[in-house]
Structures are given as structure tokens and as C-alpha cells.
Amino acid sequence: MEKAHLPTTEAAVVAIRDLAMEFELTMSVTDDIGADQTSRRTSAELFTVFDPDGSLPHEAFVELAGSPAVSVRLFPEDDARITVDGVEFHDVPRDSVPAFLRSVYSGLARTKGRLFPPGQWLIVPLPGDETYKELIVDANLTPWLARMARG
């Protein structure tokens, strides 16, 4: 399966909306548009809407209801932060967001623990040998994370 190119934040939101419809999830979207509104533009002057290159930055925060609890913060710099049941995946390329969510909702994501060094990880495989792995900080696993455990 070829990864679709998502040139804008809005294109990524549309792709997430399509995925939410496919998996029958409700979603909410909050948009922040303008250099003075986006989270990574804290140095923007007051009432400055455009970036120095004349572009209009667009950031979106998407929440998907259900189990697991998932939120996606799409940044204007072509990346995203995806949170799955409290586990944060930073710097996920915007083009990989739909495949990441499809892996989570289709049951391909899993948790894996080790005795030494001790820890529990959430692993999300994507097509094409791309895998995201993050440490689960909270020792108490949510019911969804506990169900995803594999040896």
C-alpha cells in the first residue's frame, strides 16, 4: 500500500475524517490558523498572521472518541504528535498519520514488556517496515493497552 502525500494540515484532517467514518468513530477538530495562533510560533509578533515567507500556518488538534483514546496534533511543519491512551508519539510525519491510526484501530498495535531493562512499550507497525515504538511511562496499563500485550 503506497503512502498518500498529504500536502496540508487540512488534507490530513480529511484523511483522518475518512478513517473515522470507516471505523465508525466520532471525532472533533480544533483549528489554529495564523502565525500568532500556532503552538510552535511563540516568537511571532502580536497580530502577525503570516510567516515571513508569506504562508499561512495551519495547525489542527483532532480527538477520536472510543477505545483507545486517541488525539492527533497536526503541525504546519509536516509532522504530528499522536497520543494513544496516554502514550505520546512525537514527530510522526504527517503522511504517516492515516497509516498509524489504521494500525491502531485495526489491531496491529501491540504492547511488549521486558524484564531487563524493565519497561513496557507500545509498538505501532506501519506498512513498508516503518515502526513506531514508545515507552509506556504509567505503570498501570489502561484496559486497551493491557489487551494489546503480546509476548
Tab-separated table of C-alpha atoms in Angstrom:
chain	number	residue	atom	x	y	z
A	1	MET	CA	0.000	0.000	0.000
A	2	GLU	CA	1.502	3.310	-1.097
A	3	LYS	CA	1.583	6.146	1.403
A	4	ALA	CA	-0.520	9.104	0.229
A	5	HIS	CA	1.120	12.515	0.273
A	6	LEU	CA	-0.766	14.967	2.498
A	7	PRO	CA	0.497	18.418	1.449
A	8	THR	CA	-1.509	20.396	4.011
A	9	THR	CA	-2.911	20.130	7.501
A	10	GLU	CA	-6.414	20.218	6.030
A	11	ALA	CA	-5.611	17.240	3.771
A	12	ALA	CA	-4.511	15.288	6.855
A	13	VAL	CA	-7.732	16.222	8.698
A	14	VAL	CA	-9.788	14.984	5.729
A	15	ALA	CA	-7.822	11.687	5.698
A	16	ILE	CA	-8.424	11.262	9.455
A	17	ARG	CA	-12.130	12.051	8.962
A	18	ASP	CA	-12.366	9.332	6.279
A	19	LEU	CA	-10.680	6.860	8.611
A	20	ALA	CA	-13.026	7.828	11.470
A	21	MET	CA	-16.012	7.133	9.225
A	22	GLU	CA	-14.544	3.770	8.190
A	23	PHE	CA	-14.058	2.673	11.822
A	24	GLU	CA	-17.309	4.381	12.968
A	25	LEU	CA	-15.571	6.798	15.359
A	26	THR	CA	-16.741	10.244	16.324
A	27	MET	CA	-14.174	12.997	16.103
A	28	SER	CA	-13.749	16.639	16.962
A	29	VAL	CA	-11.355	19.083	15.322
A	30	THR	CA	-9.946	22.355	16.608
A	31	ASP	CA	-8.098	24.521	14.074
A	32	ASP	CA	-5.493	27.177	14.819
A	33	ILE	CA	-4.700	29.277	11.758
A	34	GLY	CA	-2.112	32.045	11.631
A	35	ALA	CA	1.420	32.514	12.951
A	36	ASP	CA	0.097	34.146	16.121
A	37	GLN	CA	-2.145	31.133	16.878
A	38	THR	CA	0.001	28.060	16.236
A	39	SER	CA	1.849	26.486	19.152
A	40	ARG	CA	5.340	26.450	17.649
A	41	ARG	CA	5.224	30.108	16.658
A	42	THR	CA	5.565	31.587	20.146
A	43	SER	CA	8.050	34.133	18.839
A	44	ALA	CA	5.583	35.579	16.317
A	45	GLU	CA	4.824	39.237	16.794
A	46	LEU	CA	1.416	40.202	18.101
A	47	PHE	CA	-1.267	40.176	15.368
A	48	THR	CA	1.176	38.597	12.874
A	49	VAL	CA	-0.825	36.119	10.832
A	50	PHE	CA	1.575	35.157	8.042
A	51	ASP	CA	5.010	33.591	8.294
A	52	PRO	CA	7.942	35.610	6.935
A	53	ASP	CA	7.689	33.623	3.667
A	54	GLY	CA	4.060	34.739	3.227
A	55	SER	CA	2.486	31.395	4.083
A	56	LEU	CA	-0.451	30.979	6.447
A	57	PRO	CA	0.410	28.263	9.012
A	58	HIS	CA	-2.410	25.889	9.945
A	59	GLU	CA	-2.382	23.592	12.960
A	60	ALA	CA	-5.149	21.218	13.992
A	61	PHE	CA	-5.980	19.160	17.064
A	62	VAL	CA	-8.111	16.064	16.383
A	63	GLU	CA	-9.706	13.893	19.069
A	64	LEU	CA	-11.118	10.479	18.215
A	65	ALA	CA	-13.673	9.066	20.643
A	66	GLY	CA	-13.695	5.431	21.648
A	67	SER	CA	-11.198	2.868	22.783
A	68	PRO	CA	-8.341	3.613	22.698
A	69	ALA	CA	-8.467	7.338	23.406
A	70	VAL	CA	-6.529	8.958	20.535
A	71	SER	CA	-5.608	12.552	19.841
A	72	VAL	CA	-3.566	13.960	16.963
A	73	ARG	CA	-1.890	17.392	16.911
A	74	LEU	CA	-1.001	18.251	13.300
A	75	PHE	CA	1.714	20.874	12.976
A	76	PRO	CA	2.393	23.159	9.976
A	77	GLU	CA	5.918	21.691	9.721
A	78	ASP	CA	4.615	18.423	8.177
A	79	ASP	CA	4.677	16.394	11.390
A	80	ALA	CA	2.296	15.331	14.122
A	81	ARG	CA	2.148	14.248	17.751
A	82	ILE	CA	-0.164	11.276	18.257
A	83	THR	CA	-1.296	10.260	21.746
A	84	VAL	CA	-2.744	6.758	22.193
A	85	ASP	CA	-4.182	6.064	25.672
A	86	GLY	CA	-1.676	8.472	27.237
A	87	VAL	CA	1.366	7.279	25.245
A	88	GLU	CA	2.824	10.114	23.132
A	89	PHE	CA	4.454	9.573	19.751
A	90	HIS	CA	6.335	12.734	18.749
A	91	ASP	CA	7.473	13.716	15.255
A	92	VAL	CA	5.299	11.327	13.241
A	93	PRO	CA	5.403	12.524	9.609
A	94	ARG	CA	2.051	13.948	8.517
A	95	ASP	CA	1.937	11.492	5.590
A	96	SER	CA	2.176	8.563	8.055
A	97	VAL	CA	-0.721	9.647	10.295
A	98	PRO	CA	-3.514	7.746	8.461
A	99	ALA	CA	-1.466	4.513	8.352
A	100	PHE	CA	-0.577	4.939	12.034
A	101	LEU	CA	-4.236	5.314	13.020
A	102	ARG	CA	-5.268	2.404	10.785
A	103	SER	CA	-2.719	0.182	12.566
A	104	VAL	CA	-4.059	1.231	15.961
A	105	TYR	CA	-7.730	0.719	15.099
A	106	SER	CA	-7.272	-2.485	13.096
A	107	GLY	CA	-5.481	-4.226	15.968
A	108	LEU	CA	-1.913	-4.263	14.638
A	109	ALA	CA	-0.566	-2.165	17.522
A	110	ARG	CA	0.786	-4.126	20.473
A	111	THR	CA	2.472	-3.693	23.815
A	112	LYS	CA	5.640	-5.510	24.731
A	113	GLY	CA	7.401	-5.698	28.058
A	114	ARG	CA	10.920	-6.619	29.120
A	115	LEU	CA	12.325	-7.604	32.473
A	116	PHE	CA	15.771	-6.122	31.853
A	117	PRO	CA	15.915	-3.273	31.409
A	118	PRO	CA	12.418	-3.124	32.844
A	119	GLY	CA	9.806	-1.400	30.753
A	120	GLN	CA	6.683	-1.668	28.691
A	121	TRP	CA	6.460	-0.286	25.129
A	122	LEU	CA	3.633	0.454	22.724
A	123	ILE	CA	4.646	-0.647	19.230
A	124	VAL	CA	2.753	0.538	16.136
A	125	PRO	CA	3.832	-1.105	12.855
A	126	LEU	CA	3.144	0.640	9.547
A	127	PRO	CA	3.323	-0.750	6.014
A	128	GLY	CA	6.785	-0.730	4.462
A	129	ASP	CA	8.855	-1.730	7.508
A	130	GLU	CA	8.138	1.518	9.352
A	131	THR	CA	7.559	1.007	13.092
A	132	TYR	CA	6.957	3.447	15.936
A	133	LYS	CA	7.844	2.418	19.481
A	134	GLU	CA	7.339	4.469	22.653
A	135	LEU	CA	7.874	3.715	26.308
A	136	ILE	CA	4.703	3.496	28.385
A	137	VAL	CA	5.508	5.728	31.351
A	138	ASP	CA	2.492	4.912	33.509
A	139	ALA	CA	2.941	1.532	35.219
A	140	ASN	CA	-0.833	0.993	35.309
A	141	LEU	CA	-1.889	-0.038	31.817
A	142	THR	CA	-5.277	1.054	30.539
A	143	PRO	CA	-7.616	-1.834	29.627
A	144	TRP	CA	-6.902	-1.269	25.919
A	145	LEU	CA	-3.109	-1.296	26.421
A	146	ALA	CA	-3.384	-4.450	28.555
A	147	ARG	CA	-5.399	-6.197	25.789
A	148	MET	CA	-2.723	-5.340	23.225
A	149	ALA	CA	0.025	-7.222	25.135
A	150	ARG	CA	1.919	-9.783	23.099
A	151	GLY	CA	4.927	-11.844	24.081
